[in-house]
mmCIF file of C-alpha atoms in Angstrom:
data_model
loop_
_atom_site.group_PDB
_atom_site.id
_atom_site.type_symbol
_atom_site.label_atom_id
_atom_site.label_comp_id
_atom_site.label_asym_id
_atom_site.label_seq_id
_atom_site.Cartn_x
_atom_site.Cartn_y
_atom_site.Cartn_z
ATOM 1 C CA UNK A 1 54.326 -40.324 -27.029
ATOM 2 C CA UNK A 2 55.959 -41.327 -30.298
ATOM 3 C CA UNK A 3 59.308 -39.715 -29.490
ATOM 4 C CA UNK A 4 60.298 -41.980 -26.619
ATOM 5 C CA UNK A 5 63.826 -43.283 -27.031
ATOM 6 C CA UNK A 6 64.330 -47.062 -27.012
ATOM 7 C CA UNK A 7 60.893 -47.505 -25.483
ATOM 8 C CA UNK A 8 61.926 -45.632 -22.327
ATOM 9 C CA UNK A 9 59.818 -42.662 -21.315
ATOM 10 C CA UNK A 10 62.872 -40.744 -20.062
ATOM 11 C CA UNK A 11 65.347 -42.074 -22.615
ATOM 12 C CA UNK A 12 65.366 -38.747 -24.464
ATOM 13 C CA UNK A 13 67.264 -37.124 -21.583
ATOM 14 C CA UNK A 14 70.461 -38.932 -22.619
ATOM 15 C CA UNK A 15 70.338 -37.260 -26.021
ATOM 16 C CA UNK A 16 69.685 -33.641 -25.013
ATOM 17 C CA UNK A 17 72.170 -31.198 -26.500
ATOM 18 C CA UNK A 18 73.462 -29.134 -23.583
ATOM 19 C CA UNK A 19 74.062 -26.161 -25.878
ATOM 20 C CA UNK A 20 70.328 -25.936 -26.650
ATOM 21 C CA UNK A 21 68.947 -26.432 -23.146
ATOM 22 C CA UNK A 22 66.267 -23.958 -22.136
ATOM 23 C CA UNK A 23 67.590 -23.454 -18.593
ATOM 24 C CA UNK A 24 65.628 -23.812 -15.381
ATOM 25 C CA UNK A 25 61.890 -24.355 -15.851
ATOM 26 C CA UNK A 26 58.649 -24.709 -13.932
ATOM 27 C CA UNK A 27 55.849 -27.062 -14.986
ATOM 28 C CA UNK A 28 52.101 -26.709 -14.697
ATOM 29 C CA UNK A 29 49.656 -29.581 -15.105
ATOM 30 C CA UNK A 30 45.885 -29.414 -15.500
ATOM 31 C CA UNK A 31 44.521 -32.931 -15.147
ATOM 32 C CA UNK A 32 40.866 -33.458 -15.917
ATOM 33 C CA UNK A 33 38.442 -36.287 -16.494
ATOM 34 C CA UNK A 34 38.873 -36.067 -20.276
ATOM 35 C CA UNK A 35 42.372 -34.726 -20.898
ATOM 36 C CA UNK A 36 45.578 -33.694 -19.157
ATOM 37 C CA UNK A 37 47.709 -30.724 -20.229
ATOM 38 C CA UNK A 38 51.261 -29.899 -19.150
ATOM 39 C CA UNK A 39 53.110 -26.682 -19.972
ATOM 40 C CA UNK A 40 56.722 -25.718 -19.399
ATOM 41 C CA UNK A 41 57.718 -22.141 -18.599
ATOM 42 C CA UNK A 42 61.111 -20.589 -17.831
ATOM 43 C CA UNK A 43 61.957 -19.838 -14.223
ATOM 44 C CA UNK A 44 63.572 -16.428 -13.771
ATOM 45 C CA UNK A 45 64.157 -15.560 -10.129
ATOM 46 C CA UNK A 46 63.526 -11.818 -10.095
ATOM 47 C CA UNK A 47 61.350 -11.320 -13.180
ATOM 48 C CA UNK A 48 57.739 -10.239 -12.813
ATOM 49 C CA UNK A 49 55.239 -11.515 -15.367
ATOM 50 C CA UNK A 50 53.068 -8.756 -16.791
ATOM 51 C CA UNK A 51 49.447 -9.906 -16.522
ATOM 52 C CA UNK A 52 48.591 -7.810 -19.578
ATOM 53 C CA UNK A 53 50.928 -9.715 -21.872
ATOM 54 C CA UNK A 54 49.058 -11.397 -24.690
ATOM 55 C CA UNK A 55 51.693 -14.093 -25.017
ATOM 56 C CA UNK A 56 53.282 -15.609 -21.924
ATOM 57 C CA UNK A 57 56.654 -17.354 -22.225
ATOM 58 C CA UNK A 58 55.364 -20.908 -22.654
ATOM 59 C CA UNK A 59 58.215 -23.120 -23.832
ATOM 60 C CA UNK A 60 56.147 -26.203 -24.617
ATOM 61 C CA UNK A 61 52.718 -27.783 -24.265
ATOM 62 C CA UNK A 62 51.767 -31.468 -24.178
ATOM 63 C CA UNK A 63 48.377 -33.178 -24.030
ATOM 64 C CA UNK A 64 47.422 -36.686 -22.865
ATOM 65 C CA UNK A 65 44.301 -38.492 -21.656
ATOM 66 C CA UNK A 66 42.481 -38.719 -18.333
ATOM 67 C CA UNK A 67 44.538 -38.507 -15.126
ATOM 68 C CA UNK A 68 41.705 -38.815 -12.601
ATOM 69 C CA UNK A 69 42.503 -41.934 -10.578
ATOM 70 C CA UNK A 70 38.824 -42.335 -9.672
ATOM 71 C CA UNK A 71 37.969 -42.733 -13.338
ATOM 72 C CA UNK A 72 40.849 -44.757 -14.808
ATOM 73 C CA UNK A 73 42.619 -46.267 -11.792
ATOM 74 C CA UNK A 74 45.915 -45.373 -10.155
ATOM 75 C CA UNK A 75 48.247 -47.075 -12.642
ATOM 76 C CA UNK A 76 46.667 -45.425 -15.688
ATOM 77 C CA UNK A 77 46.467 -42.021 -13.988
ATOM 78 C CA UNK A 78 50.105 -42.161 -12.963
ATOM 79 C CA UNK A 79 51.118 -43.258 -16.449
ATOM 80 C CA UNK A 80 49.243 -40.360 -18.026
ATOM 81 C CA UNK A 81 50.863 -37.818 -15.721
ATOM 82 C CA UNK A 82 54.347 -39.177 -16.352
ATOM 83 C CA UNK A 83 53.704 -39.268 -20.102
ATOM 84 C CA UNK A 84 52.481 -35.688 -20.378
ATOM 85 C CA UNK A 85 55.278 -34.338 -18.166
ATOM 86 C CA UNK A 86 57.952 -36.182 -20.132
ATOM 87 C CA UNK A 87 56.559 -34.957 -23.448
ATOM 88 C CA UNK A 88 56.475 -31.331 -22.276
ATOM 89 C CA UNK A 89 60.102 -31.549 -21.184
ATOM 90 C CA UNK A 90 61.119 -33.236 -24.428
ATOM 91 C CA UNK A 91 59.456 -30.517 -26.510
ATOM 92 C CA UNK A 92 61.181 -27.759 -24.527
ATOM 93 C CA UNK A 93 64.606 -29.391 -24.738
ATOM 94 C CA UNK A 94 64.702 -29.844 -20.969
ATOM 95 C CA UNK A 95 65.289 -32.712 -18.581
ATOM 96 C CA UNK A 96 64.042 -33.438 -15.089
ATOM 97 C CA UNK A 97 67.223 -31.868 -13.727
ATOM 98 C CA UNK A 98 66.136 -28.508 -15.154
ATOM 99 C CA UNK A 99 62.817 -28.484 -13.267
ATOM 100 C CA UNK A 100 62.706 -26.212 -10.217
ATOM 101 C CA UNK A 101 59.046 -26.704 -9.353
ATOM 102 C CA UNK A 102 55.908 -28.389 -10.628
ATOM 103 C CA UNK A 103 52.289 -27.698 -9.734
ATOM 104 C CA UNK A 104 49.580 -30.211 -10.543
ATOM 105 C CA UNK A 105 45.878 -29.397 -10.495
ATOM 106 C CA UNK A 106 44.208 -32.789 -10.873
ATOM 107 C CA UNK A 107 40.556 -33.770 -10.707
ATOM 108 C CA UNK A 108 39.897 -36.390 -8.057
ATOM 109 C CA UNK A 109 42.261 -34.753 -5.551
ATOM 110 C CA UNK A 110 39.726 -34.119 -2.823
ATOM 111 C CA UNK A 111 41.457 -35.291 0.355
ATOM 112 C CA UNK A 112 44.965 -35.074 1.848
ATOM 113 C CA UNK A 113 45.426 -38.765 1.042
ATOM 114 C CA UNK A 114 44.833 -37.999 -2.639
ATOM 115 C CA UNK A 115 47.511 -35.301 -2.541
ATOM 116 C CA UNK A 116 49.952 -37.602 -0.777
ATOM 117 C CA UNK A 117 49.362 -40.361 -3.330
ATOM 118 C CA UNK A 118 50.333 -38.105 -6.229
ATOM 119 C CA UNK A 119 53.228 -36.573 -4.298
ATOM 120 C CA UNK A 120 54.613 -40.074 -3.796
ATOM 121 C CA UNK A 121 54.383 -40.681 -7.549
ATOM 122 C CA UNK A 122 56.226 -37.445 -8.242
ATOM 123 C CA UNK A 123 58.960 -38.175 -5.693
ATOM 124 C CA UNK A 124 59.834 -41.299 -7.670
ATOM 125 C CA UNK A 125 60.088 -39.244 -10.875
ATOM 126 C CA UNK A 126 61.854 -36.050 -9.795
ATOM 127 C CA UNK A 127 65.012 -35.294 -7.809
ATOM 128 C CA UNK A 128 64.541 -34.278 -4.189
ATOM 129 C CA UNK A 129 65.357 -30.619 -4.887
ATOM 130 C CA UNK A 130 62.268 -30.103 -7.049
ATOM 131 C CA UNK A 131 59.403 -28.313 -5.267
ATOM 132 C CA UNK A 132 56.166 -30.265 -5.670
ATOM 133 C CA UNK A 133 52.655 -28.836 -5.288
ATOM 134 C CA UNK A 134 49.435 -30.831 -5.744
ATOM 135 C CA UNK A 135 45.891 -29.450 -5.715
ATOM 136 C CA UNK A 136 42.439 -30.153 -7.056
ATOM 137 C CA UNK A 137 42.108 -28.991 -10.669
ATOM 138 C CA UNK A 138 39.787 -26.204 -9.516
ATOM 139 C CA UNK A 139 42.887 -24.461 -8.143
ATOM 140 C CA UNK A 140 44.454 -24.461 -11.610
ATOM 141 C CA UNK A 141 41.239 -22.898 -12.899
ATOM 142 C CA UNK A 142 41.388 -20.249 -10.154
ATOM 143 C CA UNK A 143 45.019 -19.495 -10.995
ATOM 144 C CA UNK A 144 44.172 -19.085 -14.687
ATOM 145 C CA UNK A 145 42.188 -16.009 -13.711
ATOM 146 C CA UNK A 146 44.391 -14.672 -10.898
ATOM 147 C CA UNK A 147 47.615 -15.311 -12.852
ATOM 148 C CA UNK A 148 48.952 -17.723 -10.279
ATOM 149 C CA UNK A 149 47.846 -15.930 -7.125
ATOM 150 C CA UNK A 150 46.184 -18.324 -4.700
ATOM 151 C CA UNK A 151 43.487 -16.091 -3.318
ATOM 152 C CA UNK A 152 39.828 -15.805 -4.182
ATOM 153 C CA UNK A 153 37.079 -18.053 -5.427
ATOM 154 C CA UNK A 154 36.491 -19.952 -8.659
ATOM 155 C CA UNK A 155 33.126 -21.025 -10.020
ATOM 156 C CA UNK A 156 33.274 -23.764 -12.631
ATOM 157 C CA UNK A 157 30.087 -24.594 -14.453
ATOM 158 C CA UNK A 158 30.180 -26.778 -17.515
ATOM 159 C CA UNK A 159 29.797 -30.531 -17.641
ATOM 160 C CA UNK A 160 30.155 -30.368 -13.867
ATOM 161 C CA UNK A 161 29.993 -27.562 -11.342
ATOM 162 C CA UNK A 162 32.062 -26.614 -8.335
ATOM 163 C CA UNK A 163 32.916 -23.561 -6.284
ATOM 164 C CA UNK A 164 36.367 -23.548 -4.710
ATOM 165 C CA UNK A 165 37.961 -20.875 -2.545
ATOM 166 C CA UNK A 166 41.408 -20.239 -1.143
ATOM 167 C CA UNK A 167 42.853 -17.663 1.239
ATOM 168 C CA UNK A 168 46.375 -16.274 1.235
ATOM 169 C CA UNK A 169 46.978 -18.300 4.405
ATOM 170 C CA UNK A 170 46.210 -21.518 2.550
ATOM 171 C CA UNK A 171 42.761 -22.233 3.950
ATOM 172 C CA UNK A 172 40.505 -23.781 1.322
ATOM 173 C CA UNK A 173 36.839 -24.686 1.034
ATOM 174 C CA UNK A 174 34.766 -26.237 -1.726
ATOM 175 C CA UNK A 175 31.050 -26.389 -2.358
ATOM 176 C CA UNK A 176 29.026 -28.170 -4.987
ATOM 177 C CA UNK A 177 31.303 -30.382 -7.006
ATOM 178 C CA UNK A 178 28.112 -31.564 -8.615
ATOM 179 C CA UNK A 179 26.984 -33.034 -11.840
ATOM 180 C CA UNK A 180 25.603 -31.022 -14.747
ATOM 181 C CA UNK A 181 24.488 -27.602 -13.577
ATOM 182 C CA UNK A 182 20.952 -28.210 -14.800
ATOM 183 C CA UNK A 183 20.679 -31.656 -13.283
ATOM 184 C CA UNK A 184 22.181 -33.880 -10.601
ATOM 185 C CA UNK A 185 24.362 -32.369 -7.854
ATOM 186 C CA UNK A 186 26.512 -35.399 -7.082
ATOM 187 C CA UNK A 187 30.187 -36.139 -7.624
ATOM 188 C CA UNK A 188 32.172 -34.200 -10.201
ATOM 189 C CA UNK A 189 33.565 -37.312 -11.909
ATOM 190 C CA UNK A 190 31.812 -39.079 -14.744
ATOM 191 C CA UNK A 191 32.596 -42.629 -15.799
ATOM 192 C CA UNK A 192 29.288 -42.706 -17.700
ATOM 193 C CA UNK A 193 29.225 -40.481 -20.791
ATOM 194 C CA UNK A 194 25.478 -40.003 -20.303
ATOM 195 C CA UNK A 195 26.338 -37.211 -17.830
ATOM 196 C CA UNK A 196 27.930 -35.285 -20.671
ATOM 197 C CA UNK A 197 24.811 -35.833 -22.778
ATOM 198 C CA UNK A 198 22.642 -34.478 -19.967
ATOM 199 C CA UNK A 199 24.922 -31.460 -19.621
ATOM 200 C CA UNK A 200 24.627 -30.852 -23.371
ATOM 201 C CA UNK A 201 20.962 -30.034 -22.798
ATOM 202 C CA UNK A 202 22.011 -26.804 -21.074
ATOM 203 C CA UNK A 203 22.197 -24.673 -24.251
ATOM 204 C CA UNK A 204 18.807 -26.041 -25.311
ATOM 205 C CA UNK A 205 17.264 -24.952 -21.999
ATOM 206 C CA UNK A 206 18.800 -21.494 -22.421
ATOM 207 C CA UNK A 207 17.433 -21.213 -25.958
ATOM 208 C CA UNK A 208 13.970 -22.227 -24.795
ATOM 209 C CA UNK A 209 14.078 -19.707 -21.939
ATOM 210 C CA UNK A 210 15.101 -16.939 -24.315
ATOM 211 C CA UNK A 211 12.178 -17.911 -26.549
ATOM 212 C CA UNK A 212 9.802 -17.351 -23.647
ATOM 213 C CA UNK A 213 9.361 -20.871 -22.247
ATOM 214 C CA UNK A 214 8.388 -20.441 -18.576
ATOM 215 C CA UNK A 215 9.548 -23.889 -17.450
ATOM 216 C CA UNK A 216 12.965 -23.417 -19.034
ATOM 217 C CA UNK A 217 13.209 -19.974 -17.440
ATOM 218 C CA UNK A 218 12.372 -21.451 -14.028
ATOM 219 C CA UNK A 219 15.092 -24.091 -14.466
ATOM 220 C CA UNK A 220 17.661 -21.387 -15.198
ATOM 221 C CA UNK A 221 16.600 -19.263 -12.235
ATOM 222 C CA UNK A 222 16.978 -22.260 -9.930
ATOM 223 C CA UNK A 223 20.382 -23.064 -11.435
ATOM 224 C CA UNK A 224 21.546 -19.474 -10.920
ATOM 225 C CA UNK A 225 20.364 -19.531 -7.310
ATOM 226 C CA UNK A 226 22.235 -22.788 -6.711
ATOM 227 C CA UNK A 227 25.460 -21.514 -8.282
ATOM 228 C CA UNK A 228 25.321 -18.271 -6.312
ATOM 229 C CA UNK A 229 24.637 -20.201 -3.095
ATOM 230 C CA UNK A 230 27.719 -22.375 -3.704
ATOM 231 C CA UNK A 231 29.934 -19.325 -4.120
ATOM 232 C CA UNK A 232 28.496 -17.550 -1.088
ATOM 233 C CA UNK A 233 28.962 -20.668 1.050
ATOM 234 C CA UNK A 234 32.661 -20.740 0.159
ATOM 235 C CA UNK A 235 33.151 -17.001 0.613
ATOM 236 C CA UNK A 236 31.368 -16.994 3.962
ATOM 237 C CA UNK A 237 33.363 -19.922 5.312
ATOM 238 C CA UNK A 238 36.692 -18.368 4.303
ATOM 239 C CA UNK A 239 35.715 -14.781 5.236
ATOM 240 C CA UNK A 240 36.941 -13.597 1.838
ATOM 241 C CA UNK A 241 34.654 -10.594 2.126
ATOM 242 C CA UNK A 242 35.947 -9.674 5.574
ATOM 243 C CA UNK A 243 33.879 -9.450 8.725
ATOM 244 C CA UNK A 244 31.310 -7.101 7.192
ATOM 245 C CA UNK A 245 31.374 -8.450 3.628
ATOM 246 C CA UNK A 246 32.866 -5.252 2.209
ATOM 247 C CA UNK A 247 36.317 -6.549 1.215
ATOM 248 C CA UNK A 248 37.142 -6.974 -2.458
ATOM 249 C CA UNK A 249 38.024 -10.395 -3.855
ATOM 250 C CA UNK A 250 38.000 -12.094 -7.266
ATOM 251 C CA UNK A 251 35.580 -14.725 -8.497
ATOM 252 C CA UNK A 252 37.003 -16.532 -11.504
ATOM 253 C CA UNK A 253 34.228 -17.672 -13.850
ATOM 254 C CA UNK A 254 34.987 -20.824 -15.827
ATOM 255 C CA UNK A 255 32.791 -22.930 -18.107
ATOM 256 C CA UNK A 256 30.474 -22.654 -21.071
ATOM 257 C CA UNK A 257 27.322 -22.450 -18.943
ATOM 258 C CA UNK A 258 28.460 -19.065 -17.623
ATOM 259 C CA UNK A 259 28.885 -17.492 -21.050
ATOM 260 C CA UNK A 260 26.431 -14.788 -22.022
ATOM 261 C CA UNK A 261 23.599 -15.560 -24.425
ATOM 262 C CA UNK A 262 21.214 -13.233 -26.260
ATOM 263 C CA UNK A 263 19.016 -12.504 -23.250
ATOM 264 C CA UNK A 264 20.172 -14.833 -20.490
ATOM 265 C CA UNK A 265 23.559 -13.879 -19.011
ATOM 266 C CA UNK A 266 24.005 -16.542 -16.332
ATOM 267 C CA UNK A 267 27.294 -15.103 -15.072
ATOM 268 C CA UNK A 268 25.701 -11.680 -14.596
ATOM 269 C CA UNK A 269 22.684 -13.180 -12.847
ATOM 270 C CA UNK A 270 24.937 -15.155 -10.496
ATOM 271 C CA UNK A 271 26.971 -12.043 -9.681
ATOM 272 C CA UNK A 272 23.825 -10.000 -8.998
ATOM 273 C CA UNK A 273 22.921 -12.444 -6.249
ATOM 274 C CA UNK A 274 26.453 -12.502 -4.856
ATOM 275 C CA UNK A 275 26.611 -8.682 -4.764
ATOM 276 C CA UNK A 276 23.645 -8.665 -2.406
ATOM 277 C CA UNK A 277 25.961 -10.017 0.306
ATOM 278 C CA UNK A 278 29.384 -9.058 -1.094
ATOM 279 C CA UNK A 279 29.080 -5.801 -3.040
ATOM 280 C CA UNK A 280 32.808 -5.508 -3.788
ATOM 281 C CA UNK A 281 33.310 -8.969 -5.233
ATOM 282 C CA UNK A 282 34.308 -8.876 -8.879
ATOM 283 C CA UNK A 283 34.192 -11.502 -11.588
ATOM 284 C CA UNK A 284 37.032 -12.209 -13.994
ATOM 285 C CA UNK A 285 37.407 -14.531 -16.950
ATOM 286 C CA UNK A 286 40.619 -16.555 -17.338
ATOM 287 C CA UNK A 287 43.229 -15.022 -19.621
ATOM 288 C CA UNK A 288 45.315 -18.183 -19.814
ATOM 289 C CA UNK A 289 44.543 -21.888 -19.747
ATOM 290 C CA UNK A 290 44.548 -23.709 -16.374
ATOM 291 C CA UNK A 291 47.855 -25.490 -17.056
ATOM 292 C CA UNK A 292 49.551 -22.093 -17.441
ATOM 293 C CA UNK A 293 47.823 -20.977 -14.245
ATOM 294 C CA UNK A 294 49.286 -24.021 -12.480
ATOM 295 C CA UNK A 295 52.770 -23.207 -13.806
ATOM 296 C CA UNK A 296 52.409 -19.654 -12.499
ATOM 297 C CA UNK A 297 51.413 -21.075 -9.104
ATOM 298 C CA UNK A 298 54.594 -23.180 -9.086
ATOM 299 C CA UNK A 299 56.658 -20.124 -10.007
ATOM 300 C CA UNK A 300 55.014 -17.827 -7.458
ATOM 301 C CA UNK A 301 55.319 -20.316 -4.591
ATOM 302 C CA UNK A 302 58.945 -20.969 -5.465
ATOM 303 C CA UNK A 303 59.673 -17.240 -5.535
ATOM 304 C CA UNK A 304 57.932 -16.786 -2.189
ATOM 305 C CA UNK A 305 59.902 -19.601 -0.587
ATOM 306 C CA UNK A 306 63.193 -18.297 -1.987
ATOM 307 C CA UNK A 307 62.537 -14.872 -0.455
ATOM 308 C CA UNK A 308 61.699 -16.255 2.980
ATOM 309 C CA UNK A 309 64.549 -18.791 3.069
ATOM 310 C CA UNK A 310 67.374 -17.604 5.358
ATOM 311 C CA UNK A 311 70.657 -16.813 3.634
ATOM 312 C CA UNK A 312 73.303 -19.485 4.028
#
């Protein structure tokens, strides 16, 4: 970040003009294997955000590199997170003292120990009164479709694929987390760029299938079956459809593979298979980017905690 003061990442805080401060804020971070985005949004205690608004009140947005500790190591990942957070605050005219809550959705956060590691980093950066929430980046993707509500299922299918579900009680389950949807189903972290090259073959397979190639069509059918199976495994484990499968719940669809083509609509084909077991499930496309979804999670959780906290 070129605007650091005297080489110190937080040096800008000493120069903030109090008359131009933006007030209390919440931060949302979407940390992936290629880039990390942080947004700052105002925190207003009793205001409700209209999900139909075309423009949400985003005060600032900052972008940095990879923050997956499995890919770049702990020191580099921590440095990236601190950099992108500091830059977002600088751009919004805020300091760490203005932050009420921060939600991070970071790839590579797969176990409680991963969450605790990042929470420890954040505790060294922020005052004790800041509410800290850390999840896998799939949760930020889910929240980008549910506008910060942590309930439902997300299916991500692009360079990698994963299905992730969460209940209102906080129970969570994941399935897949694989490599390119048309290839390997291993870990969802790529140190070797060849994975991205393999994933890039997806549109070619779709084009061949639409041109009548039977092998390409078979590959797509198998991919659709696999994606639908991942979602149904998550939904079944969490009972999102209720005991009889008739309850309504959202499935947030994320990733270029799921976009409709001329003849092959992979998202529609996946949903057709899901509806066989869960007829009232409904798919939605994100209206905001995952970092904004994460900020809305921070805001919603903070509001919920403020309402349940006993009056002093």
